[in-house]
């Protein structure tokens, strides 16, 4: 009798799926999804993350807390997601610097904390042409005046960025290289602190996505001198592009996208992508992001994969040029 009971128990245990398989069979999501932003509050990634997370919460019926995990210009937060369990419960709201930072680490002789192939692209959310902004009290009313002053005072005019080789650094380096001027680069932990420094007069200029600076431009605290887009931004039709001003190579976009750790099961990726697609096509999120100055520019699947690869290659070339100049 005892032998038969043991055999039956053993058969039942053998029939049970492994713990990992059981977890995979759970309905996703069954708990909170952490959305990591690798920068402090107030920057472009954060401006996009918070309304996007709120929209996903309504669709997925689970909390989507935004966690700001800043450090090393975005490396710390990005690396934490690259190393996270690939179960769909840790996502990264990334900027275009995602592919730039590992290359910058290599240029500086360091082993990258993460590589791009450690992520699974889910979708692009926004793609904004960058703006060159200065305090309203600055003496320059256009790019020509800024360039002329910089040539007279090499290294005296400063600009803030979200960190070495961050999107904001790369954008400004494109401009300074094309204009053949020397500006003082002051790196911060993110776009939010850099903007605070600009508003307080600690630095003299900054590249930024439209979203974070839009309220200050409307209030007259900041002045936009030029845009990095191929066309003028609708809300700033009086602000010329660098291309118009005779700098054809100065073109840059700050985009935001959602990524999961590589190895996340395809059905989980598909579920999160479907929810994000629905959120980005909703009037509520589109209106919120448009009002914030960062309209939805949704892309997923092969289109986003292709965009990510092409944009990354272009930015890596720019970073290598910066490395040679440094």
mmCIF file with all atom_site columns, C-alpha atoms in Angstrom, residues 47-165:
data_model
loop_
_atom_site.group_PDB
_atom_site.id
_atom_site.type_symbol
_atom_site.label_atom_id
_atom_site.label_alt_id
_atom_site.label_comp_id
_atom_site.label_asym_id
_atom_site.label_entity_id
_atom_site.label_seq_id
_atom_site.pdbx_PDB_ins_code
_atom_site.Cartn_x
_atom_site.Cartn_y
_atom_site.Cartn_z
_atom_site.occupancy
_atom_site.B_iso_or_equiv
_atom_site.pdbx_formal_charge
_atom_site.auth_seq_id
_atom_site.auth_comp_id
_atom_site.auth_asym_id
_atom_site.auth_atom_id
_atom_site.pdbx_PDB_model_num
ATOM 1   C CA . UNK A 1 47  ? 7.898  63.733 -19.538 1.00 0.00 ? 47  UNK A CA 1
ATOM 2   C CA . UNK A 1 48  ? 6.921  60.858 -21.837 1.00 0.00 ? 48  UNK A CA 1
ATOM 3   C CA . UNK A 1 49  ? 7.004  58.064 -19.263 1.00 0.00 ? 49  UNK A CA 1
ATOM 4   C CA . UNK A 1 50  ? 4.474  59.364 -16.765 1.00 0.00 ? 50  UNK A CA 1
ATOM 5   C CA . UNK A 1 51  ? 1.424  59.850 -19.007 1.00 0.00 ? 51  UNK A CA 1
ATOM 6   C CA . UNK A 1 52  ? 2.330  56.692 -20.940 1.00 0.00 ? 52  UNK A CA 1
ATOM 7   C CA . UNK A 1 53  ? 2.490  54.665 -17.726 1.00 0.00 ? 53  UNK A CA 1
ATOM 8   C CA . UNK A 1 54  ? -0.859 56.080 -16.614 1.00 0.00 ? 54  UNK A CA 1
ATOM 9   C CA . UNK A 1 55  ? -2.427 55.089 -19.952 1.00 0.00 ? 55  UNK A CA 1
ATOM 10  C CA . UNK A 1 56  ? -1.012 51.560 -19.726 1.00 0.00 ? 56  UNK A CA 1
ATOM 11  C CA . UNK A 1 57  ? -2.369 51.128 -16.200 1.00 0.00 ? 57  UNK A CA 1
ATOM 12  C CA . UNK A 1 58  ? -5.911 51.640 -17.472 1.00 0.00 ? 58  UNK A CA 1
ATOM 13  C CA . UNK A 1 59  ? -5.466 49.115 -20.275 1.00 0.00 ? 59  UNK A CA 1
ATOM 14  C CA . UNK A 1 60  ? -3.511 46.446 -18.387 1.00 0.00 ? 60  UNK A CA 1
ATOM 15  C CA . UNK A 1 61  ? -5.404 46.828 -15.087 1.00 0.00 ? 61  UNK A CA 1
ATOM 16  C CA . UNK A 1 62  ? -2.142 46.732 -13.144 1.00 0.00 ? 62  UNK A CA 1
ATOM 17  C CA . UNK A 1 63  ? 0.039  49.481 -11.630 1.00 0.00 ? 63  UNK A CA 1
ATOM 18  C CA . UNK A 1 64  ? 2.839  50.801 -13.860 1.00 0.00 ? 64  UNK A CA 1
ATOM 19  C CA . UNK A 1 65  ? 5.051  52.799 -11.491 1.00 0.00 ? 65  UNK A CA 1
ATOM 20  C CA . UNK A 1 66  ? 7.724  55.023 -13.049 1.00 0.00 ? 66  UNK A CA 1
ATOM 21  C CA . UNK A 1 67  ? 11.088 54.545 -11.335 1.00 0.00 ? 67  UNK A CA 1
ATOM 22  C CA . UNK A 1 68  ? 13.788 57.158 -11.951 1.00 0.00 ? 68  UNK A CA 1
ATOM 23  C CA . UNK A 1 69  ? 17.098 55.305 -11.716 1.00 0.00 ? 69  UNK A CA 1
ATOM 24  C CA . UNK A 1 70  ? 19.621 57.954 -12.769 1.00 0.00 ? 70  UNK A CA 1
ATOM 25  C CA . UNK A 1 71  ? 23.388 57.757 -12.988 1.00 0.00 ? 71  UNK A CA 1
ATOM 26  C CA . UNK A 1 72  ? 26.258 57.951 -15.495 1.00 0.00 ? 72  UNK A CA 1
ATOM 27  C CA . UNK A 1 73  ? 24.184 59.729 -18.127 1.00 0.00 ? 73  UNK A CA 1
ATOM 28  C CA . UNK A 1 74  ? 21.646 56.903 -18.363 1.00 0.00 ? 74  UNK A CA 1
ATOM 29  C CA . UNK A 1 75  ? 23.941 53.901 -18.016 1.00 0.00 ? 75  UNK A CA 1
ATOM 30  C CA . UNK A 1 76  ? 22.888 52.894 -14.491 1.00 0.00 ? 76  UNK A CA 1
ATOM 31  C CA . UNK A 1 77  ? 19.155 52.606 -15.170 1.00 0.00 ? 77  UNK A CA 1
ATOM 32  C CA . UNK A 1 78  ? 19.576 51.033 -18.602 1.00 0.00 ? 78  UNK A CA 1
ATOM 33  C CA . UNK A 1 79  ? 21.995 48.415 -17.282 1.00 0.00 ? 79  UNK A CA 1
ATOM 34  C CA . UNK A 1 80  ? 19.608 47.536 -14.454 1.00 0.00 ? 80  UNK A CA 1
ATOM 35  C CA . UNK A 1 81  ? 16.890 46.660 -16.971 1.00 0.00 ? 81  UNK A CA 1
ATOM 36  C CA . UNK A 1 82  ? 19.340 44.750 -19.188 1.00 0.00 ? 82  UNK A CA 1
ATOM 37  C CA . UNK A 1 83  ? 20.108 42.529 -16.173 1.00 0.00 ? 83  UNK A CA 1
ATOM 38  C CA . UNK A 1 84  ? 16.484 42.228 -15.008 1.00 0.00 ? 84  UNK A CA 1
ATOM 39  C CA . UNK A 1 85  ? 14.482 39.009 -15.110 1.00 0.00 ? 85  UNK A CA 1
ATOM 40  C CA . UNK A 1 86  ? 13.002 38.726 -18.643 1.00 0.00 ? 86  UNK A CA 1
ATOM 41  C CA . UNK A 1 87  ? 9.476  38.233 -17.375 1.00 0.00 ? 87  UNK A CA 1
ATOM 42  C CA . UNK A 1 88  ? 7.805  41.409 -18.660 1.00 0.00 ? 88  UNK A CA 1
ATOM 43  C CA . UNK A 1 89  ? 7.647  43.121 -15.280 1.00 0.00 ? 89  UNK A CA 1
ATOM 44  C CA . UNK A 1 90  ? 10.614 45.467 -15.766 1.00 0.00 ? 90  UNK A CA 1
ATOM 45  C CA . UNK A 1 91  ? 10.638 47.768 -18.800 1.00 0.00 ? 91  UNK A CA 1
ATOM 46  C CA . UNK A 1 92  ? 12.882 50.635 -19.883 1.00 0.00 ? 92  UNK A CA 1
ATOM 47  C CA . UNK A 1 93  ? 11.582 53.946 -21.221 1.00 0.00 ? 93  UNK A CA 1
ATOM 48  C CA . UNK A 1 94  ? 14.696 54.834 -23.194 1.00 0.00 ? 94  UNK A CA 1
ATOM 49  C CA . UNK A 1 95  ? 16.025 57.748 -25.218 1.00 0.00 ? 95  UNK A CA 1
ATOM 50  C CA . UNK A 1 96  ? 18.039 57.615 -28.430 1.00 0.00 ? 96  UNK A CA 1
ATOM 51  C CA . UNK A 1 97  ? 21.196 57.529 -26.275 1.00 0.00 ? 97  UNK A CA 1
ATOM 52  C CA . UNK A 1 98  ? 20.517 53.851 -25.511 1.00 0.00 ? 98  UNK A CA 1
ATOM 53  C CA . UNK A 1 99  ? 22.830 52.735 -28.330 1.00 0.00 ? 99  UNK A CA 1
ATOM 54  C CA . UNK A 1 100 ? 25.259 55.633 -27.884 1.00 0.00 ? 100 UNK A CA 1
ATOM 55  C CA . UNK A 1 101 ? 26.307 54.983 -24.289 1.00 0.00 ? 101 UNK A CA 1
ATOM 56  C CA . UNK A 1 102 ? 27.941 51.546 -24.812 1.00 0.00 ? 102 UNK A CA 1
ATOM 57  C CA . UNK A 1 103 ? 29.972 52.955 -27.700 1.00 0.00 ? 103 UNK A CA 1
ATOM 58  C CA . UNK A 1 104 ? 31.047 55.914 -25.546 1.00 0.00 ? 104 UNK A CA 1
ATOM 59  C CA . UNK A 1 105 ? 32.206 53.481 -22.879 1.00 0.00 ? 105 UNK A CA 1
ATOM 60  C CA . UNK A 1 106 ? 34.340 51.653 -25.451 1.00 0.00 ? 106 UNK A CA 1
ATOM 61  C CA . UNK A 1 107 ? 35.836 54.937 -26.691 1.00 0.00 ? 107 UNK A CA 1
ATOM 62  C CA . UNK A 1 108 ? 36.877 55.730 -23.134 1.00 0.00 ? 108 UNK A CA 1
ATOM 63  C CA . UNK A 1 109 ? 38.508 52.346 -22.709 1.00 0.00 ? 109 UNK A CA 1
ATOM 64  C CA . UNK A 1 110 ? 35.843 50.854 -20.459 1.00 0.00 ? 110 UNK A CA 1
ATOM 65  C CA . UNK A 1 111 ? 33.790 47.684 -20.797 1.00 0.00 ? 111 UNK A CA 1
ATOM 66  C CA . UNK A 1 112 ? 30.153 48.684 -21.460 1.00 0.00 ? 112 UNK A CA 1
ATOM 67  C CA . UNK A 1 113 ? 27.747 48.055 -18.589 1.00 0.00 ? 113 UNK A CA 1
ATOM 68  C CA . UNK A 1 114 ? 25.242 46.765 -21.124 1.00 0.00 ? 114 UNK A CA 1
ATOM 69  C CA . UNK A 1 115 ? 24.906 46.181 -24.864 1.00 0.00 ? 115 UNK A CA 1
ATOM 70  C CA . UNK A 1 116 ? 21.972 46.887 -27.146 1.00 0.00 ? 116 UNK A CA 1
ATOM 71  C CA . UNK A 1 117 ? 21.402 43.212 -27.868 1.00 0.00 ? 117 UNK A CA 1
ATOM 72  C CA . UNK A 1 118 ? 20.377 42.786 -24.221 1.00 0.00 ? 118 UNK A CA 1
ATOM 73  C CA . UNK A 1 119 ? 17.091 44.562 -25.031 1.00 0.00 ? 119 UNK A CA 1
ATOM 74  C CA . UNK A 1 120 ? 13.958 43.635 -26.953 1.00 0.00 ? 120 UNK A CA 1
ATOM 75  C CA . UNK A 1 121 ? 12.476 46.713 -28.706 1.00 0.00 ? 121 UNK A CA 1
ATOM 76  C CA . UNK A 1 122 ? 8.743  47.071 -28.068 1.00 0.00 ? 122 UNK A CA 1
ATOM 77  C CA . UNK A 1 123 ? 7.808  50.372 -29.733 1.00 0.00 ? 123 UNK A CA 1
ATOM 78  C CA . UNK A 1 124 ? 8.756  53.991 -30.318 1.00 0.00 ? 124 UNK A CA 1
ATOM 79  C CA . UNK A 1 125 ? 6.469  56.501 -28.614 1.00 0.00 ? 125 UNK A CA 1
ATOM 80  C CA . UNK A 1 126 ? 7.724  59.984 -29.576 1.00 0.00 ? 126 UNK A CA 1
ATOM 81  C CA . UNK A 1 127 ? 10.391 61.457 -31.874 1.00 0.00 ? 127 UNK A CA 1
ATOM 82  C CA . UNK A 1 128 ? 11.060 65.154 -31.363 1.00 0.00 ? 128 UNK A CA 1
ATOM 83  C CA . UNK A 1 129 ? 13.455 67.462 -33.173 1.00 0.00 ? 129 UNK A CA 1
ATOM 84  C CA . UNK A 1 130 ? 15.784 68.992 -30.587 1.00 0.00 ? 130 UNK A CA 1
ATOM 85  C CA . UNK A 1 131 ? 15.772 72.725 -29.812 1.00 0.00 ? 131 UNK A CA 1
ATOM 86  C CA . UNK A 1 132 ? 18.689 75.003 -28.931 1.00 0.00 ? 132 UNK A CA 1
ATOM 87  C CA . UNK A 1 133 ? 17.523 77.176 -26.047 1.00 0.00 ? 133 UNK A CA 1
ATOM 88  C CA . UNK A 1 134 ? 19.127 79.985 -24.059 1.00 0.00 ? 134 UNK A CA 1
ATOM 89  C CA . UNK A 1 135 ? 17.841 82.182 -21.222 1.00 0.00 ? 135 UNK A CA 1
ATOM 90  C CA . UNK A 1 136 ? 15.625 85.054 -22.367 1.00 0.00 ? 136 UNK A CA 1
ATOM 91  C CA . UNK A 1 137 ? 18.193 87.387 -20.811 1.00 0.00 ? 137 UNK A CA 1
ATOM 92  C CA . UNK A 1 138 ? 21.021 86.039 -23.011 1.00 0.00 ? 138 UNK A CA 1
ATOM 93  C CA . UNK A 1 139 ? 22.574 88.521 -25.457 1.00 0.00 ? 139 UNK A CA 1
ATOM 94  C CA . UNK A 1 140 ? 22.031 86.258 -28.470 1.00 0.00 ? 140 UNK A CA 1
ATOM 95  C CA . UNK A 1 141 ? 18.807 86.473 -30.453 1.00 0.00 ? 141 UNK A CA 1
ATOM 96  C CA . UNK A 1 142 ? 19.940 84.093 -33.198 1.00 0.00 ? 142 UNK A CA 1
ATOM 97  C CA . UNK A 1 143 ? 22.536 81.429 -33.933 1.00 0.00 ? 143 UNK A CA 1
ATOM 98  C CA . UNK A 1 144 ? 24.784 83.787 -35.904 1.00 0.00 ? 144 UNK A CA 1
ATOM 99  C CA . UNK A 1 145 ? 25.204 86.022 -32.853 1.00 0.00 ? 145 UNK A CA 1
ATOM 100 C CA . UNK A 1 146 ? 25.971 83.043 -30.621 1.00 0.00 ? 146 UNK A CA 1
ATOM 101 C CA . UNK A 1 147 ? 28.556 81.704 -33.072 1.00 0.00 ? 147 UNK A CA 1
ATOM 102 C CA . UNK A 1 148 ? 30.228 85.102 -33.461 1.00 0.00 ? 148 UNK A CA 1
ATOM 103 C CA . UNK A 1 149 ? 30.453 85.518 -29.678 1.00 0.00 ? 149 UNK A CA 1
ATOM 104 C CA . UNK A 1 150 ? 31.809 81.996 -29.234 1.00 0.00 ? 150 UNK A CA 1
ATOM 105 C CA . UNK A 1 151 ? 34.548 82.638 -31.771 1.00 0.00 ? 151 UNK A CA 1
ATOM 106 C CA . UNK A 1 152 ? 35.545 85.761 -29.853 1.00 0.00 ? 152 UNK A CA 1
ATOM 107 C CA . UNK A 1 153 ? 35.511 83.935 -26.497 1.00 0.00 ? 153 UNK A CA 1
ATOM 108 C CA . UNK A 1 154 ? 36.486 80.270 -26.983 1.00 0.00 ? 154 UNK A CA 1
ATOM 109 C CA . UNK A 1 155 ? 35.403 78.115 -24.057 1.00 0.00 ? 155 UNK A CA 1
ATOM 110 C CA . UNK A 1 156 ? 33.652 80.961 -22.230 1.00 0.00 ? 156 UNK A CA 1
ATOM 111 C CA . UNK A 1 157 ? 30.061 80.089 -23.179 1.00 0.00 ? 157 UNK A CA 1
ATOM 112 C CA . UNK A 1 158 ? 28.769 76.981 -21.410 1.00 0.00 ? 158 UNK A CA 1
ATOM 113 C CA . UNK A 1 159 ? 26.041 74.484 -22.167 1.00 0.00 ? 159 UNK A CA 1
ATOM 114 C CA . UNK A 1 160 ? 24.454 71.807 -20.016 1.00 0.00 ? 160 UNK A CA 1
ATOM 115 C CA . UNK A 1 161 ? 23.646 68.233 -20.963 1.00 0.00 ? 161 UNK A CA 1
ATOM 116 C CA . UNK A 1 162 ? 22.246 65.044 -19.466 1.00 0.00 ? 162 UNK A CA 1
ATOM 117 C CA . UNK A 1 163 ? 25.781 63.647 -19.150 1.00 0.00 ? 163 UNK A CA 1
ATOM 118 C CA . UNK A 1 164 ? 28.816 62.804 -21.245 1.00 0.00 ? 164 UNK A CA 1
ATOM 119 C CA . UNK A 1 165 ? 27.768 61.332 -24.608 1.00 0.00 ? 165 UNK A CA 1
#
